[in-house]
Tab-separated table of C-alpha atoms in Angstrom:
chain	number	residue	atom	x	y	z
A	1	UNK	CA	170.699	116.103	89.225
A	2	UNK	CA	170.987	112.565	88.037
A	3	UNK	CA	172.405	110.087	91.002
A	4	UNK	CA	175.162	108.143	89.829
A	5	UNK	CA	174.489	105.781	92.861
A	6	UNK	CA	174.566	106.031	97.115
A	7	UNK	CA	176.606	104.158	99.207
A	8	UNK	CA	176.738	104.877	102.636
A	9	UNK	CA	174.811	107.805	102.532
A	10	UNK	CA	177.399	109.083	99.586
A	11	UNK	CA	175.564	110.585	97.109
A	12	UNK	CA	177.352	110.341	93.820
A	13	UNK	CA	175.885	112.741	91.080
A	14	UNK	CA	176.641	115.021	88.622
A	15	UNK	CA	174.596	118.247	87.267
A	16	UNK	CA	171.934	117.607	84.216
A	17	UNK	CA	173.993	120.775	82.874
A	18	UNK	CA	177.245	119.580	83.548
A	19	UNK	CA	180.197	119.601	81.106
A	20	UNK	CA	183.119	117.526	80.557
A	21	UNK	CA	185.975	116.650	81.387
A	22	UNK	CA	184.372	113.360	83.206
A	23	UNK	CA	183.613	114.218	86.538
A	24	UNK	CA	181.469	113.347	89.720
A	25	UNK	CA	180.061	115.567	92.909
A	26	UNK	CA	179.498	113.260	95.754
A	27	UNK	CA	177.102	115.043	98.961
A	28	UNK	CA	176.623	113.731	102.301
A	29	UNK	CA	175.599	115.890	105.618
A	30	UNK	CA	176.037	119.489	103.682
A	31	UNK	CA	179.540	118.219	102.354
A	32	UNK	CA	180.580	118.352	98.979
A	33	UNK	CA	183.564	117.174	97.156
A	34	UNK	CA	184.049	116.951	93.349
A	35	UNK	CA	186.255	114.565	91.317
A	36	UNK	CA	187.029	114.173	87.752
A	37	UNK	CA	187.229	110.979	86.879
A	38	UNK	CA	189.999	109.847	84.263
A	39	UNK	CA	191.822	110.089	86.455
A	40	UNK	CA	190.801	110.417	89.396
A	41	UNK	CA	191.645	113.412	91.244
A	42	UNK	CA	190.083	115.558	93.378
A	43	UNK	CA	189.070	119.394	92.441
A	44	UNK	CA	187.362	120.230	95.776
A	45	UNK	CA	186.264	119.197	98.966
A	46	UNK	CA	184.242	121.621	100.643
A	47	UNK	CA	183.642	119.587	104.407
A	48	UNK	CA	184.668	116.036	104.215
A	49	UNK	CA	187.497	114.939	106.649
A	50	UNK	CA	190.470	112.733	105.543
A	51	UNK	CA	188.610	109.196	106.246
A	52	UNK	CA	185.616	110.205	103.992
A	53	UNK	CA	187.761	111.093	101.130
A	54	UNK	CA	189.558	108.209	101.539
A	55	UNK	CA	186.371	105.795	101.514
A	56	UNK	CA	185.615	108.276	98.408
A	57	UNK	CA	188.391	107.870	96.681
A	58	UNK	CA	188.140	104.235	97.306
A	59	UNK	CA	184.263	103.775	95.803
A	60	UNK	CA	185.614	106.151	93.019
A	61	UNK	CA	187.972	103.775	92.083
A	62	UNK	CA	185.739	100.619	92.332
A	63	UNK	CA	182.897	102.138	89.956
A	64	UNK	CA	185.284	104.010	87.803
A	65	UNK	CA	183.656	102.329	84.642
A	66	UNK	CA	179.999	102.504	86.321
A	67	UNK	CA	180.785	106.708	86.089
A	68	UNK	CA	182.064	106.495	82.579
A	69	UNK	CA	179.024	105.020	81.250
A	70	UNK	CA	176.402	106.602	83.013
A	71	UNK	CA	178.097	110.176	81.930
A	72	UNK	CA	178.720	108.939	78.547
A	73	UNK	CA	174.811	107.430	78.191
A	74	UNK	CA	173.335	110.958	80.203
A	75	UNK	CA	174.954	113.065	77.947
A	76	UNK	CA	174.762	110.847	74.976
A	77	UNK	CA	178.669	110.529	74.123
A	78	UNK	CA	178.798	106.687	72.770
């Protein structure tokens, strides 16, 4: 489960398995959420309340590229 990065205790990650489109999990406190990437949009969110996915949503955005490349050099897509 390669970490993307952590901010705030956010865990960003995706699966070693994992298969495209581009997306991310992020886990904190037994809460899990899951976002593809381009664009952004959520697919679930299995505990987080409405100001975590909006602090989400916000890192997403910030380290949209950041995602992109670490996907793209994981999975060897360049």
């Amino acid at each position: 489960m390669p970490t993307i990065f952590i901010f705030f205790g956010y865990r960003f990650m995706f699966y070693s398995n994992d298969h495209e489109p581009i997306h991310v999990h992020i886990l904190k406190d037994g809460c899990e959420a899951k976002y593809n990437v381009c664009p952004i949009m959520q697919v679930y969110n299995h505990g987080f309340k409405k100001h975590d996915i909006t602090l989400i949503e916000s890192l997403l955005e910030e380290n949209e590229e950041i995602i992109k490349n670490r996907w793209k050099t994981f999975f060897d897509k360049e």
